[in-house]
């Protein structure tokens, strides 16, 4: 008996969809009376599954038409050109590069071309010269069409499910982020928090990427439903996640100084407990989105905040030194920030409280307008990658060469077999070399290395398990069942458990060939997988090697510019008032995204050859400083609202101008003049009444934090290694 959680489980629903699609692909050819036709139908369904893109019903229909047309043309091209090796070699290399370049147009144009490349190799694997020219393309397309029908029906039955899953993942990662941030207040941790900061940066990068993927999914899904309440509710959850992330990622105090000044108070413990509880609340919101479990805001939060305020008030009375008072005041700003998170969580408990009006949601979902035609804009996007400096160009050249070399090797094997047999032989199994290369070759060295190891180990495991099952005398019906099960589990596991997914797809292929009496092809599968993986590894190692194109200074410049744009937009809202405008969301996401790219680069460099210890140490330093700098900017963003004090606004504008000047230029920082500006800010803070000028005090404090860090930050980013 399935429970409610099982029914709404992402894995269960995906498993069910794939299982239905593959079952139909297996049964239909058998029902027609020719089981040997099942392989191209199954492979067509698999290729369509690899190109499945979450979209609205209209968008999914458009995608399906594009996929079916491209698949038919690709399969038809294979059938027409494969007998002419020279022509086919030219065509496969040119089309491979072309399809990779199309990926620069967006996620849809990255996924569909990849599936088209896969269908080309699938057509080669199932090619038979004696068949009518239209049969193979029709079989492959029929499998793709059947999968698309199943996916379309699931879309109709559960239209909001993909967005709910994406948002649920966002809130799960938000829970991890808040829990990791709470460790900064661990009263028993006497370390310098380096490990905590690195872990938080890694989680932040993952969360930022998930939020961006979710944004794209929401934009694609809801662009035709801008004013509907359901669309506004989805946007509400997304914007709430973005604001919680901004607030949770902000910094108001020096955590080590806080521990040093108040080591025996309960203040640290209470902050840690509160942030951990807010993380748990995010986990419960994820459960609401994923499993329809109603979220109720915990009433204990009110008591937590009350006790924290009492503790803060007691310390304020007990510790009268100016430095301690300033630190406690900053801690009060942190408490206010966490109160903001609490208000967001509470609003999500009240379904009627939508943060957005229909007009606001329409503005956020509106597509950006361009002055040029769509074709010209697409050409500009693609043409800017016609340089070795672009990772898309490097990947396109590698894949093109891999397809060409793989085809030459396969033809060479067929030539050897022909000489040995004394007659012309055309085996299709050597084309597995090309298929392996397509799946294993990734845009960077570290990802390809990881994929190579997993592909090889998974293939060996799949062969061993298949041999054991066949030794046990598995019936033909049992083998057909395993084709469906292994193919379904391949899709379920291919993102998180690639080695196991490879084992499963290997089992599916071996059982398919065994069912059509093609013999046991495991040795060929092992050999071709090894050769294809080796070629992919060699391609990323020697063809436009990544270490020659790290562009560290370019990436750091992009981080600087993103931070400046984010800070500038925040300053504007201190003039005109808080608003979740598309521009603000964009610059905030860009700043987080650029920081995430630095984290990814650091992870990549740790496993790449020719990476020096000096480079890693330098990049780690930049990461740490940028993480702190961005957290101070985020704190300004979290508290943004219209300021009424003209002097404070003037100081804020001057601070932003100074930061922009030194981050975007090459001039060294004038430390004496910089210190005088800091003194001026401190004098202005002393004039403010804490009770009457709360927002002004917070904004000046955050500006001080930014400016105090600026000399170290500028020194680091202006001297890249």
Coordinates of C-alpha atoms in Angstrom, one line a residue, residues 119-476:
X119 CA 20.3 9.4 -31.8
X120 CA 22.9 9.6 -34.5
X121 CA 25.0 7.0 -32.8
X122 CA 21.9 4.9 -31.9
X123 CA 21.0 4.9 -35.6
X124 CA 24.5 3.8 -36.4
X125 CA 24.3 1.0 -33.8
X126 CA 21.0 -0.3 -35.3
X127 CA 21.8 0.3 -39.0
X128 CA 21.1 -2.6 -41.4
X129 CA 21.8 -2.0 -45.1
X130 CA 19.0 -4.4 -46.2
X131 CA 16.2 -2.5 -44.5
X132 CA 14.1 0.1 -46.4
X133 CA 15.5 3.6 -46.1
X134 CA 12.5 4.9 -44.1
X135 CA 12.3 2.0 -41.5
X136 CA 15.1 2.9 -39.1
X137 CA 14.2 6.6 -38.9
X138 CA 10.6 5.6 -38.4
X139 CA 11.4 3.2 -35.6
X140 CA 13.6 5.6 -33.7
X141 CA 11.1 8.4 -34.0
X142 CA 8.2 6.1 -33.0
X143 CA 10.1 5.4 -29.7
X144 CA 10.7 9.1 -29.2
X145 CA 7.1 9.8 -30.0
X146 CA 5.8 7.2 -27.5
X147 CA 8.0 8.7 -24.7
X148 CA 6.7 12.2 -25.6
X149 CA 3.1 11.0 -25.3
X150 CA 3.7 9.5 -21.9
X151 CA 5.5 12.6 -20.7
X152 CA 2.8 14.8 -22.1
X153 CA 0.1 12.9 -20.2
X154 CA 2.1 13.2 -17.0
X155 CA 2.4 16.9 -17.6
X156 CA -1.4 17.2 -17.9
X157 CA -2.0 15.1 -14.8
X158 CA 0.6 16.9 -12.7
X159 CA 1.2 20.3 -14.3
X160 CA 2.9 22.0 -11.3
X161 CA 4.9 19.0 -10.1
X162 CA 8.2 19.8 -11.8
X163 CA 8.2 23.4 -10.3
X164 CA 7.2 22.0 -6.9
X165 CA 10.1 19.6 -7.1
X166 CA 12.6 22.3 -8.0
X167 CA 11.3 24.6 -5.3
X168 CA 11.4 21.7 -2.8
X169 CA 15.0 21.1 -3.6
X170 CA 15.7 24.8 -3.1
X171 CA 14.2 24.7 0.4
X172 CA 16.1 21.5 1.2
X173 CA 19.3 23.2 0.3
X174 CA 18.3 26.3 2.2
X175 CA 17.9 24.1 5.3
X176 CA 21.4 22.9 4.8
X177 CA 22.7 26.4 4.3
X178 CA 21.0 27.7 7.5
X179 CA 22.3 24.7 9.5
X180 CA 25.9 25.3 8.2
X181 CA 25.6 29.1 9.0
X182 CA 24.4 28.2 12.6
X183 CA 27.7 26.5 13.2
X184 CA 29.4 30.0 13.1
X185 CA 27.8 30.5 16.5
X186 CA 28.9 27.2 18.0
X187 CA 30.2 28.3 21.5
X188 CA 32.4 25.2 21.7
X189 CA 34.2 25.8 18.4
X190 CA 37.5 27.7 19.0
X191 CA 38.8 27.4 15.4
X192 CA 39.2 30.3 13.0
X193 CA 36.0 29.0 11.2
X194 CA 38.0 28.4 7.9
X195 CA 36.4 25.0 7.4
X196 CA 32.9 26.4 8.2
X197 CA 33.4 29.2 5.7
X198 CA 34.6 26.7 3.0
X199 CA 31.6 24.4 3.6
X200 CA 29.2 27.4 3.6
X201 CA 30.7 28.6 0.3
X202 CA 30.3 25.2 -1.3
X203 CA 26.6 24.9 -0.1
X204 CA 26.1 28.5 -1.3
X205 CA 27.4 27.7 -4.8
X206 CA 25.1 24.6 -5.0
X207 CA 22.1 26.5 -3.7
X208 CA 22.7 29.4 -6.1
X209 CA 22.9 27.0 -9.0
X210 CA 19.6 25.3 -7.9
X211 CA 17.9 28.7 -7.6
X212 CA 19.0 29.7 -11.1
X213 CA 17.8 26.4 -12.5
X214 CA 14.5 26.8 -10.7
X215 CA 14.1 30.4 -12.0
X216 CA 14.6 29.2 -15.6
X217 CA 12.0 26.4 -15.1
X218 CA 9.5 28.9 -13.6
X219 CA 10.0 31.4 -16.3
X220 CA 9.6 28.7 -19.0
X221 CA 6.5 27.3 -17.3
X222 CA 4.6 30.4 -16.2
X223 CA 5.3 32.9 -19.0
X224 CA 1.8 32.3 -20.4
X225 CA 0.1 32.3 -16.9
X226 CA 1.5 35.6 -15.5
X227 CA -1.6 36.8 -13.7
X228 CA -3.1 33.6 -12.4
X229 CA -3.1 33.0 -8.6
X230 CA -1.3 29.6 -9.0
X231 CA 1.6 31.4 -10.9
X232 CA 1.8 34.0 -8.2
X233 CA 1.9 31.4 -5.5
X234 CA 4.8 29.6 -7.2
X235 CA 6.6 32.9 -7.6
X236 CA 5.9 33.7 -4.0
X237 CA 7.8 30.6 -2.9
X238 CA 10.7 31.3 -5.2
X239 CA 11.1 34.9 -4.1
X240 CA 10.8 33.9 -0.5
X241 CA 13.6 31.4 -1.0
X242 CA 15.7 34.1 -2.7
X243 CA 15.2 36.6 0.2
X244 CA 15.9 33.9 2.9
X245 CA 19.1 33.1 1.0
X246 CA 20.1 36.8 0.9
X247 CA 19.4 37.3 4.6
X248 CA 21.0 34.0 5.7
X249 CA 24.1 34.7 3.6
X250 CA 24.5 38.2 5.1
X251 CA 27.1 39.1 7.8
X252 CA 26.5 41.7 10.5
X253 CA 29.2 40.8 13.1
X254 CA 32.7 39.4 13.5
X255 CA 31.8 35.9 14.8
X256 CA 35.2 35.3 16.4
X257 CA 35.1 38.6 18.2
X258 CA 31.6 37.8 19.4
X259 CA 32.9 34.5 20.9
X260 CA 35.9 36.2 22.4
X261 CA 33.9 39.0 24.1
X262 CA 31.0 36.9 25.4
X263 CA 32.3 33.3 25.7
X264 CA 30.1 32.3 28.7
X265 CA 26.8 33.9 27.8
X266 CA 23.9 32.0 26.3
X267 CA 23.8 34.5 23.3
X268 CA 25.8 32.3 20.9
X269 CA 23.8 29.2 21.8
X270 CA 20.5 31.0 21.3
X271 CA 21.6 32.3 17.8
X272 CA 22.8 28.8 16.8
X273 CA 19.5 27.2 18.0
X274 CA 17.4 29.9 16.2
X275 CA 19.2 29.5 12.8
X276 CA 19.0 25.7 13.1
X277 CA 15.3 25.9 13.8
X278 CA 14.8 28.1 10.8
X279 CA 16.7 25.6 8.7
X280 CA 14.3 22.9 10.0
X281 CA 11.3 25.1 9.0
X282 CA 12.7 25.3 5.5
X283 CA 12.9 21.5 5.5
X284 CA 9.2 21.4 6.4
X285 CA 8.4 23.8 3.6
X286 CA 10.2 21.5 1.3
X287 CA 8.0 18.6 2.5
X288 CA 4.9 20.8 1.8
X289 CA 6.0 21.3 -1.7
X290 CA 7.1 17.8 -2.4
X291 CA 4.6 15.7 -0.4
X292 CA 1.6 18.0 0.1
X293 CA 2.3 18.1 3.9
X294 CA 0.8 21.3 5.2
X295 CA 3.5 23.7 6.6
X296 CA 2.6 25.2 10.0
X297 CA 4.9 27.9 11.4
X298 CA 6.3 26.7 14.8
X299 CA 4.8 28.8 17.6
X300 CA 8.1 28.3 19.6
X301 CA 9.8 30.9 17.3
X302 CA 8.0 33.7 19.2
X303 CA 9.5 32.5 22.5
X304 CA 13.0 32.0 20.9
X305 CA 13.0 35.6 19.8
X306 CA 11.7 36.8 23.1
X307 CA 14.4 35.0 25.0
X308 CA 17.1 36.2 22.6
X309 CA 16.1 39.8 23.0
X310 CA 16.1 39.4 26.8
X311 CA 19.6 37.9 26.6
X312 CA 20.8 40.7 24.4
X313 CA 19.3 43.3 26.6
X314 CA 20.9 41.8 29.7
X315 CA 24.4 41.8 28.0
X316 CA 23.8 45.4 26.9
X317 CA 23.3 46.5 30.5
X318 CA 26.2 44.4 31.8
X319 CA 28.9 45.3 29.3
X320 CA 29.4 49.0 29.0
X321 CA 32.7 49.3 27.1
X322 CA 32.2 51.1 23.8
X323 CA 33.6 48.2 21.7
X324 CA 31.3 45.8 23.4
X325 CA 28.3 48.1 23.0
X326 CA 29.0 48.4 19.3
X327 CA 29.4 44.6 19.0
X328 CA 26.1 44.1 20.8
X329 CA 24.4 46.7 18.6
X330 CA 25.6 44.8 15.5
X331 CA 24.2 41.7 17.0
X332 CA 20.9 43.4 17.3
X333 CA 21.0 44.0 13.6
X334 CA 21.6 40.3 13.1
X335 CA 18.6 39.6 15.3
X336 CA 16.5 42.0 13.2
X337 CA 17.7 40.2 10.0
X338 CA 16.6 36.8 11.4
X339 CA 13.3 38.3 12.4
X340 CA 12.9 39.1 8.7
X341 CA 13.4 35.4 7.9
X342 CA 10.8 34.6 10.5
X343 CA 8.3 36.9 8.9
X344 CA 8.9 35.2 5.5
X345 CA 8.4 31.8 7.0
X346 CA 5.2 32.9 8.7
X347 CA 3.9 34.4 5.4
X348 CA 4.3 31.0 3.7
X349 CA 2.1 29.5 6.4
X350 CA -0.7 31.8 5.4
X351 CA -1.7 30.9 1.9
X352 CA -3.8 34.1 1.5
X353 CA -0.8 36.3 2.0
X354 CA 0.7 36.5 -1.4
X355 CA 3.6 38.9 -1.6
X356 CA 2.9 39.6 -5.3
X357 CA 0.0 41.2 -7.1
X358 CA -1.0 39.9 -10.6
X359 CA 0.7 43.0 -12.1
X360 CA 3.9 42.4 -10.2
X361 CA 4.1 38.7 -11.2
X362 CA 3.5 39.7 -14.8
X363 CA 6.4 42.1 -14.7
X364 CA 8.7 39.5 -13.2
X365 CA 7.7 36.9 -15.8
X366 CA 8.0 39.2 -18.7
X367 CA 10.7 38.3 -21.2
X368 CA 13.5 40.8 -21.8
X369 CA 13.1 42.8 -25.0
X370 CA 15.8 43.2 -27.5
X371 CA 16.2 45.6 -30.4
X372 CA 17.5 43.0 -32.9
X373 CA 15.6 40.2 -34.6
X374 CA 15.6 36.7 -32.9
X375 CA 17.7 35.3 -35.6
X376 CA 20.3 38.0 -35.3
X377 CA 20.3 37.7 -31.6
X378 CA 20.8 34.0 -31.8
X379 CA 23.7 34.4 -34.2
X380 CA 25.4 36.9 -31.8
X381 CA 25.1 34.4 -29.0
X382 CA 26.6 31.6 -31.0
X383 CA 29.3 33.7 -32.8
X384 CA 30.8 35.1 -29.6
X385 CA 31.9 31.5 -28.8
X386 CA 34.0 31.2 -32.0
X387 CA 37.3 31.4 -30.1
X388 CA 39.4 29.0 -28.2
X389 CA 38.9 31.2 -25.1
X390 CA 35.3 29.9 -25.0
X391 CA 34.7 26.6 -23.2
X392 CA 31.9 25.8 -25.7
X393 CA 34.3 26.1 -28.6
X394 CA 36.8 23.8 -26.9
X395 CA 34.1 21.3 -26.1
X396 CA 32.8 21.4 -29.6
X397 CA 36.2 20.8 -31.2
X398 CA 36.9 17.9 -28.8
X399 CA 33.5 16.2 -29.5
X400 CA 33.9 16.7 -33.2
X401 CA 37.3 15.1 -33.2
X402 CA 36.2 12.3 -30.9
X403 CA 33.3 11.5 -33.3
X404 CA 35.7 11.5 -36.2
X405 CA 38.4 9.4 -34.6
X406 CA 35.8 7.0 -33.2
X407 CA 34.2 6.5 -36.6
X408 CA 37.7 5.9 -38.2
X409 CA 38.5 3.3 -35.5
X410 CA 35.1 1.6 -36.0
X411 CA 35.7 1.4 -39.8
X412 CA 39.2 0.1 -39.2
X413 CA 37.8 -2.7 -37.0
X414 CA 35.3 -3.6 -39.7
X415 CA 38.1 -3.6 -42.3
X416 CA 40.1 -6.0 -40.1
X417 CA 37.1 -8.3 -39.6
X418 CA 36.5 -8.2 -43.4
X419 CA 40.1 -9.3 -44.1
X420 CA 39.8 -12.1 -41.5
X421 CA 36.5 -13.3 -42.8
X422 CA 37.4 -13.0 -46.5
X423 CA 34.3 -11.0 -47.2
X424 CA 32.9 -7.5 -46.5
X425 CA 31.7 -7.2 -42.9
X426 CA 30.0 -4.3 -41.4
X427 CA 29.5 -4.7 -37.6
X428 CA 27.7 -1.9 -35.8
X429 CA 29.0 -2.7 -32.3
X430 CA 32.3 -0.8 -32.7
X431 CA 30.2 2.4 -32.8
X432 CA 29.9 2.0 -29.1
X433 CA 33.3 3.8 -29.0
X434 CA 31.6 6.9 -30.3
X435 CA 28.6 6.5 -27.9
X436 CA 31.0 6.2 -24.9
X437 CA 33.0 9.3 -26.0
X438 CA 29.8 11.4 -26.3
X439 CA 28.6 10.5 -22.8
X440 CA 32.1 10.6 -21.1
X441 CA 33.6 13.8 -22.6
X442 CA 32.6 16.7 -20.4
X443 CA 33.5 20.4 -20.8
X444 CA 36.3 20.2 -18.2
X445 CA 39.0 17.9 -17.1
X446 CA 37.8 17.0 -13.6
X447 CA 34.3 16.1 -14.7
X448 CA 35.6 14.0 -17.6
X449 CA 38.0 12.2 -15.3
X450 CA 35.3 11.4 -12.8
X451 CA 32.9 10.3 -15.6
X452 CA 35.6 8.1 -17.1
X453 CA 36.2 6.2 -13.9
X454 CA 32.4 5.8 -13.3
X455 CA 31.7 4.7 -16.9
X456 CA 34.4 2.0 -16.9
X457 CA 33.5 0.6 -13.4
X458 CA 29.8 0.7 -14.2
X459 CA 30.2 -1.1 -17.5
X460 CA 32.3 -3.9 -15.8
X461 CA 29.6 -4.2 -13.1
X462 CA 26.8 -4.4 -15.7
X463 CA 28.6 -7.1 -17.7
X464 CA 29.2 -9.2 -14.6
X465 CA 25.6 -9.0 -13.3
X466 CA 24.2 -9.8 -16.8
X467 CA 26.5 -12.8 -17.1
X468 CA 25.4 -14.1 -13.7
X469 CA 21.7 -13.7 -14.5
X470 CA 22.1 -15.4 -17.9
X471 CA 24.0 -18.2 -16.2
X472 CA 21.0 -18.7 -13.9
X473 CA 18.9 -19.4 -16.9
X474 CA 16.8 -16.2 -17.0
X475 CA 13.9 -16.7 -19.4
X476 CA 13.2 -14.5 -22.4

